[in-house]
Amino acid sequence: DALNVGALREVSDEELRNLFAAMLIDPLLTRVEDYRGSIPGEQPKLSVRFADHRISLPLGDTLSTHIVKPAYGDRRESLENEAFCTALGGAIGLPVIEPKFVRGPSNYLLLKRFDRRWNGERLQCLHVEDFCQIALLQPENAFQREGGLSASECVALLRSYSVQPGVDIKHFISWMIFNFLIGNGHANAKQLALIHSPDGPKLAPFYGISCTHIYPNMNPKMALHLGNEARPDWMIPARWREFAVSAGVRPKYVLELLETLSAELISLAPRVESHWQQANGYAEITGLIRKLIERRARQVAVSLQVEAA
């Protein structure tokens, strides 16, 4: 049975499975008394307190420390997909929130919240605004094709608000290139946020990274366009150059970053895959993602060679 400890309600693995099932019908878990930590969205998630290898529901105004993400019902090996892709992002130097893959009655990902900070014994909440909120857009306008921000507008936003615009713009462009290489068609402005640190607003770590183009039933285009182009196979160097010009970034810098990250990722992917599977077990989808990366990276290398010839 669940244990009530102060403002925390400890839950077992079996109870977590039941909560995942309940969220399909009641995403906000309104029937769980005093719990207001379910996070609605494309895939409902749980805000939890995690300590001493135990998961508890924070009740009332108690702050959570982690997020628990169950599997997508219609995406094969979705948890393995996100955990592996996020590990790849960390391996090439992106600031990411790397999830822990947990096996149980229902597998899930456990992610540490980047908007929390311990001040002695007291847990504090850091203010975070995603790019849609900053631009006064509705959540349904997250994708550029649905009226959301363009890539160059994201760069302009970082120039306007970040206390370290040079660092954050480089991370943003690297994130864009990485999402193209891994086939993440859901990398939209809603997935970007500024966190208000003691030094001032900075680009928050990246999260929710996965390969969507591996699934035949999902949109094969990119969420952020290069110029007017969103089809991955048509993202030739000229499109990256158009983005650079519109964003006020040197085209040579963007193309060099594209070439460097493509080469690094194609080299790192097999090692990251081997390490990930040793730690978490075999998953067929990691091999499929690695092959997609190899295809996209070769596309980049050939297109850059053709242009240089």
mmCIF file of N, CA and C in Angstrom, residues 74-147:
data_model
loop_
_atom_site.group_PDB
_atom_site.id
_atom_site.type_symbol
_atom_site.label_atom_id
_atom_site.label_comp_id
_atom_site.label_asym_id
_atom_site.label_seq_id
_atom_site.Cartn_x
_atom_site.Cartn_y
_atom_site.Cartn_z
ATOM 1 N N ASP A 74 1.650 4.230 -28.995
ATOM 2 C CA ASP A 74 1.680 3.965 -30.435
ATOM 3 C C ASP A 74 3.082 4.079 -31.035
ATOM 4 N N ARG A 75 4.119 4.147 -30.199
ATOM 5 C CA ARG A 75 5.489 4.248 -30.713
ATOM 6 C C ARG A 75 6.330 3.119 -30.133
ATOM 7 N N ARG A 76 6.792 2.267 -31.001
ATOM 8 C CA ARG A 76 7.571 1.109 -30.559
ATOM 9 C C ARG A 76 8.874 1.555 -29.887
ATOM 10 N N GLU A 77 9.140 0.991 -28.721
ATOM 11 C CA GLU A 77 10.369 1.264 -27.962
ATOM 12 C C GLU A 77 10.619 2.770 -27.815
ATOM 13 N N SER A 78 9.565 3.507 -27.476
ATOM 14 C CA SER A 78 9.688 4.968 -27.386
ATOM 15 C C SER A 78 10.624 5.404 -26.260
ATOM 16 N N LEU A 79 10.619 4.676 -25.150
ATOM 17 C CA LEU A 79 11.496 5.043 -24.031
ATOM 18 C C LEU A 79 12.960 4.798 -24.387
ATOM 19 N N GLU A 80 13.222 3.660 -24.991
ATOM 20 C CA GLU A 80 14.583 3.346 -25.427
ATOM 21 C C GLU A 80 15.057 4.375 -26.461
ATOM 22 N N ASN A 81 14.151 4.762 -27.340
ATOM 23 C CA ASN A 81 14.433 5.766 -28.367
ATOM 24 C C ASN A 81 14.902 7.072 -27.718
ATOM 25 N N GLU A 82 14.106 7.608 -26.799
ATOM 26 C CA GLU A 82 14.448 8.890 -26.175
ATOM 27 C C GLU A 82 15.710 8.796 -25.332
ATOM 28 N N ALA A 83 15.854 7.716 -24.571
ATOM 29 C CA ALA A 83 17.036 7.577 -23.720
ATOM 30 C C ALA A 83 18.312 7.500 -24.564
ATOM 31 N N PHE A 84 18.261 6.746 -25.666
ATOM 32 C CA PHE A 84 19.432 6.592 -26.532
ATOM 33 C C PHE A 84 19.760 7.904 -27.248
ATOM 34 N N CYS A 85 18.736 8.569 -27.812
ATOM 35 C CA CYS A 85 18.977 9.821 -28.538
ATOM 36 C C CYS A 85 19.512 10.905 -27.603
ATOM 37 N N THR A 86 19.000 10.944 -26.375
ATOM 38 C CA THR A 86 19.491 11.941 -25.423
ATOM 39 C C THR A 86 20.942 11.644 -25.046
ATOM 40 N N ALA A 87 21.279 10.370 -24.906
ATOM 41 C CA ALA A 87 22.671 9.996 -24.629
ATOM 42 C C ALA A 87 23.586 10.420 -25.772
ATOM 43 N N LEU A 88 23.094 10.289 -27.006
ATOM 44 C CA LEU A 88 23.870 10.741 -28.166
ATOM 45 C C LEU A 88 24.092 12.251 -28.111
ATOM 46 N N GLY A 89 23.025 12.985 -27.743
ATOM 47 C CA GLY A 89 23.154 14.439 -27.636
ATOM 48 C C GLY A 89 24.189 14.841 -26.605
ATOM 49 N N GLY A 90 24.173 14.167 -25.457
ATOM 50 C CA GLY A 90 25.171 14.451 -24.436
ATOM 51 C C GLY A 90 26.572 14.125 -24.903
ATOM 52 N N ALA A 91 26.697 13.053 -25.684
ATOM 53 C CA ALA A 91 28.019 12.613 -26.152
ATOM 54 C C ALA A 91 28.662 13.613 -27.105
ATOM 55 N N ILE A 92 27.841 14.357 -27.870
ATOM 56 C CA ILE A 92 28.446 15.342 -28.784
ATOM 57 C C ILE A 92 28.495 16.742 -28.165
ATOM 58 N N GLY A 93 28.160 16.833 -26.864
ATOM 59 C CA GLY A 93 28.362 18.089 -26.156
ATOM 60 C C GLY A 93 27.147 18.964 -25.954
ATOM 61 N N LEU A 94 25.951 18.468 -26.294
ATOM 62 C CA LEU A 94 24.754 19.268 -26.017
ATOM 63 C C LEU A 94 24.437 19.223 -24.529
ATOM 64 N N PRO A 95 24.006 20.339 -23.938
ATOM 65 C CA PRO A 95 23.545 20.302 -22.541
ATOM 66 C C PRO A 95 22.162 19.646 -22.504
ATOM 67 N N VAL A 96 22.089 18.439 -21.983
ATOM 68 C CA VAL A 96 20.841 17.672 -22.010
ATOM 69 C C VAL A 96 20.465 17.201 -20.609
ATOM 70 N N ILE A 97 19.184 16.911 -20.445
ATOM 71 C CA ILE A 97 18.706 16.228 -19.251
ATOM 72 C C ILE A 97 18.613 14.758 -19.625
ATOM 73 N N GLU A 98 19.614 13.993 -19.215
ATOM 74 C CA GLU A 98 19.680 12.591 -19.642
ATOM 75 C C GLU A 98 18.813 11.725 -18.721
ATOM 76 N N PRO A 99 17.826 11.039 -19.288
ATOM 77 C CA PRO A 99 16.913 10.259 -18.453
ATOM 78 C C PRO A 99 17.504 8.920 -18.030
ATOM 79 N N LYS A 100 17.034 8.434 -16.890
ATOM 80 C CA LYS A 100 17.374 7.088 -16.438
ATOM 81 C C LYS A 100 16.270 6.153 -16.918
ATOM 82 N N PHE A 101 16.657 5.105 -17.620
ATOM 83 C CA PHE A 101 15.697 4.122 -18.119
ATOM 84 C C PHE A 101 15.444 3.089 -17.020
ATOM 85 N N VAL A 102 14.194 2.985 -16.576
ATOM 86 C CA VAL A 102 13.847 2.120 -15.442
ATOM 87 C C VAL A 102 12.922 1.002 -15.924
ATOM 88 N N ARG A 103 13.320 -0.222 -15.613
ATOM 89 C CA ARG A 103 12.481 -1.379 -15.950
ATOM 90 C C ARG A 103 11.642 -1.772 -14.747
ATOM 91 N N GLY A 104 10.399 -2.170 -14.983
ATOM 92 C CA GLY A 104 9.500 -2.584 -13.909
ATOM 93 C C GLY A 104 8.244 -3.169 -14.501
ATOM 94 N N PRO A 105 7.165 -3.256 -13.707
ATOM 95 C CA PRO A 105 5.887 -3.712 -14.264
ATOM 96 C C PRO A 105 5.492 -2.898 -15.501
ATOM 97 N N SER A 106 5.788 -1.608 -15.475
ATOM 98 C CA SER A 106 5.718 -0.748 -16.657
ATOM 99 C C SER A 106 7.018 0.046 -16.716
ATOM 100 N N ASN A 107 7.740 -0.066 -17.825
ATOM 101 C CA ASN A 107 8.983 0.688 -17.953
ATOM 102 C C ASN A 107 8.688 2.185 -18.018
ATOM 103 N N TYR A 108 9.669 3.001 -17.597
ATOM 104 C CA TYR A 108 9.494 4.454 -17.666
ATOM 105 C C TYR A 108 10.856 5.126 -17.674
ATOM 106 N N LEU A 109 10.834 6.428 -17.997
ATOM 107 C CA LEU A 109 12.029 7.251 -17.902
ATOM 108 C C LEU A 109 11.912 8.152 -16.678
ATOM 109 N N LEU A 110 13.016 8.295 -15.960
ATOM 110 C CA LEU A 110 13.079 9.170 -14.795
ATOM 111 C C LEU A 110 14.022 10.322 -15.130
ATOM 112 N N LEU A 111 13.497 11.554 -15.117
ATOM 113 C CA LEU A 111 14.281 12.723 -15.488
ATOM 114 C C LEU A 111 14.354 13.707 -14.323
ATOM 115 N N LYS A 112 15.552 14.158 -14.029
ATOM 116 C CA LYS A 112 15.729 15.170 -12.988
ATOM 117 C C LYS A 112 15.260 16.520 -13.515
ATOM 118 N N ARG A 113 14.465 17.246 -12.733
ATOM 119 C CA ARG A 113 13.950 18.540 -13.151
ATOM 120 C C ARG A 113 15.061 19.590 -13.130
ATOM 121 N N PHE A 114 15.204 20.333 -14.242
ATOM 122 C CA PHE A 114 16.236 21.377 -14.285
ATOM 123 C C PHE A 114 15.745 22.680 -13.667
ATOM 124 N N ASP A 115 14.442 22.745 -13.341
ATOM 125 C CA ASP A 115 13.896 23.972 -12.741
ATOM 126 C C ASP A 115 13.777 23.872 -11.220
ATOM 127 N N ARG A 116 14.603 23.017 -10.620
ATOM 128 C CA ARG A 116 14.643 22.871 -9.161
ATOM 129 C C ARG A 116 16.073 23.062 -8.666
ATOM 130 N N ARG A 117 16.193 23.622 -7.466
ATOM 131 C CA ARG A 117 17.522 23.812 -6.878
ATOM 132 C C ARG A 117 17.401 23.704 -5.363
ATOM 133 N N TRP A 118 18.328 22.953 -4.773
ATOM 134 C CA TRP A 118 18.364 22.838 -3.317
ATOM 135 C C TRP A 118 19.136 24.009 -2.735
ATOM 136 N N ASN A 119 18.529 24.674 -1.760
ATOM 137 C CA ASN A 119 19.186 25.737 -1.009
ATOM 138 C C ASN A 119 19.247 25.254 0.442
ATOM 139 N N GLY A 120 20.346 24.548 0.758
ATOM 140 C CA GLY A 120 20.421 23.877 2.059
ATOM 141 C C GLY A 120 19.416 22.742 2.084
ATOM 142 N N GLU A 121 18.503 22.762 3.037
ATOM 143 C CA GLU A 121 17.476 21.725 3.158
ATOM 144 C C GLU A 121 16.205 22.085 2.387
ATOM 145 N N ARG A 122 16.199 23.250 1.798
ATOM 146 C CA ARG A 122 14.978 23.750 1.156
ATOM 147 C C ARG A 122 15.067 23.629 -0.358
ATOM 148 N N LEU A 123 14.012 23.066 -0.964
ATOM 149 C CA LEU A 123 13.940 22.924 -2.410
ATOM 150 C C LEU A 123 13.269 24.159 -2.998
ATOM 151 N N GLN A 124 13.933 24.778 -3.976
ATOM 152 C CA GLN A 124 13.402 25.980 -4.604
ATOM 153 C C GLN A 124 13.011 25.713 -6.046
ATOM 154 N N CYS A 125 12.046 26.474 -6.512
ATOM 155 C CA CYS A 125 11.579 26.384 -7.894
ATOM 156 C C CYS A 125 12.175 27.535 -8.691
ATOM 157 N N LEU A 126 12.864 27.230 -9.790
ATOM 158 C CA LEU A 126 13.432 28.250 -10.661
ATOM 159 C C LEU A 126 12.418 28.591 -11.754
ATOM 160 N N HIS A 127 12.344 29.851 -12.106
ATOM 161 C CA HIS A 127 11.382 30.295 -13.116
ATOM 162 C C HIS A 127 11.868 29.898 -14.508
ATOM 163 N N VAL A 128 10.988 29.273 -15.263
ATOM 164 C CA VAL A 128 11.303 28.823 -16.622
ATOM 165 C C VAL A 128 10.179 29.269 -17.555
ATOM 166 N N GLU A 129 10.552 29.764 -18.737
ATOM 167 C CA GLU A 129 9.577 30.103 -19.770
ATOM 168 C C GLU A 129 9.997 29.447 -21.072
ATOM 169 N N ASP A 130 9.065 28.697 -21.685
ATOM 170 C CA ASP A 130 9.415 28.135 -22.986
ATOM 171 C C ASP A 130 9.282 29.227 -24.044
ATOM 172 N N PHE A 131 9.820 28.957 -25.233
ATOM 173 C CA PHE A 131 9.892 29.999 -26.261
ATOM 174 C C PHE A 131 8.509 30.431 -26.744
ATOM 175 N N CYS A 132 7.531 29.534 -26.708
ATOM 176 C CA CYS A 132 6.168 29.918 -27.083
ATOM 177 C C CYS A 132 5.612 30.932 -26.088
ATOM 178 N N GLN A 133 5.868 30.703 -24.817
ATOM 179 C CA GLN A 133 5.395 31.639 -23.793
ATOM 180 C C GLN A 133 6.042 33.008 -23.960
ATOM 181 N N ILE A 134 7.358 33.018 -24.212
ATOM 182 C CA ILE A 134 8.075 34.290 -24.363
ATOM 183 C C ILE A 134 7.548 35.062 -25.576
ATOM 184 N N ALA A 135 7.236 34.334 -26.648
ATOM 185 C CA ALA A 135 6.747 34.964 -27.879
ATOM 186 C C ALA A 135 5.235 35.193 -27.862
ATOM 187 N N LEU A 136 4.588 34.893 -26.716
ATOM 188 C CA LEU A 136 3.144 35.069 -26.551
ATOM 189 C C LEU A 136 2.346 34.241 -27.560
ATOM 190 N N LEU A 137 2.823 33.021 -27.804
ATOM 191 C CA LEU A 137 2.128 32.088 -28.686
ATOM 192 C C LEU A 137 1.419 31.027 -27.854
ATOM 193 N N GLN A 138 0.351 30.488 -28.390
ATOM 194 C CA GLN A 138 -0.359 29.404 -27.739
ATOM 195 C C GLN A 138 0.427 28.097 -27.901
ATOM 196 N N PRO A 139 0.278 27.129 -26.978
ATOM 197 C CA PRO A 139 0.987 25.848 -27.104
ATOM 198 C C PRO A 139 0.724 25.136 -28.426
ATOM 199 N N GLU A 140 -0.472 25.325 -28.994
ATOM 200 C CA GLU A 140 -0.783 24.658 -30.269
ATOM 201 C C GLU A 140 -0.030 25.278 -31.440
ATOM 202 N N ASN A 141 0.676 26.402 -31.209
ATOM 203 C CA ASN A 141 1.505 27.018 -32.244
ATOM 204 C C ASN A 141 2.978 26.667 -32.067
ATOM 205 N N ALA A 142 3.261 25.495 -31.510
ATOM 206 C CA ALA A 142 4.650 25.104 -31.245
ATOM 207 C C ALA A 142 5.433 24.884 -32.535
ATOM 208 N N PHE A 143 4.811 24.229 -33.526
ATOM 209 C CA PHE A 143 5.487 23.921 -34.782
ATOM 210 C C PHE A 143 5.438 25.124 -35.717
ATOM 211 N N GLN A 144 6.508 25.333 -36.475
ATOM 212 C CA GLN A 144 6.541 26.458 -37.403
ATOM 213 C C GLN A 144 5.418 26.357 -38.428
ATOM 214 N N ARG A 145 5.126 25.137 -38.895
ATOM 215 C CA ARG A 145 4.071 24.957 -39.902
ATOM 216 C C ARG A 145 2.680 25.261 -39.339
ATOM 217 N N GLU A 146 2.586 25.403 -38.015
ATOM 218 C CA GLU A 146 1.308 25.723 -37.374
ATOM 219 C C GLU A 146 1.308 27.145 -36.810
ATOM 220 N N GLY A 147 2.179 27.992 -37.356
ATOM 221 C CA GLY A 147 2.231 29.384 -36.922
ATOM 222 C C GLY A 147 3.231 29.661 -35.828
#
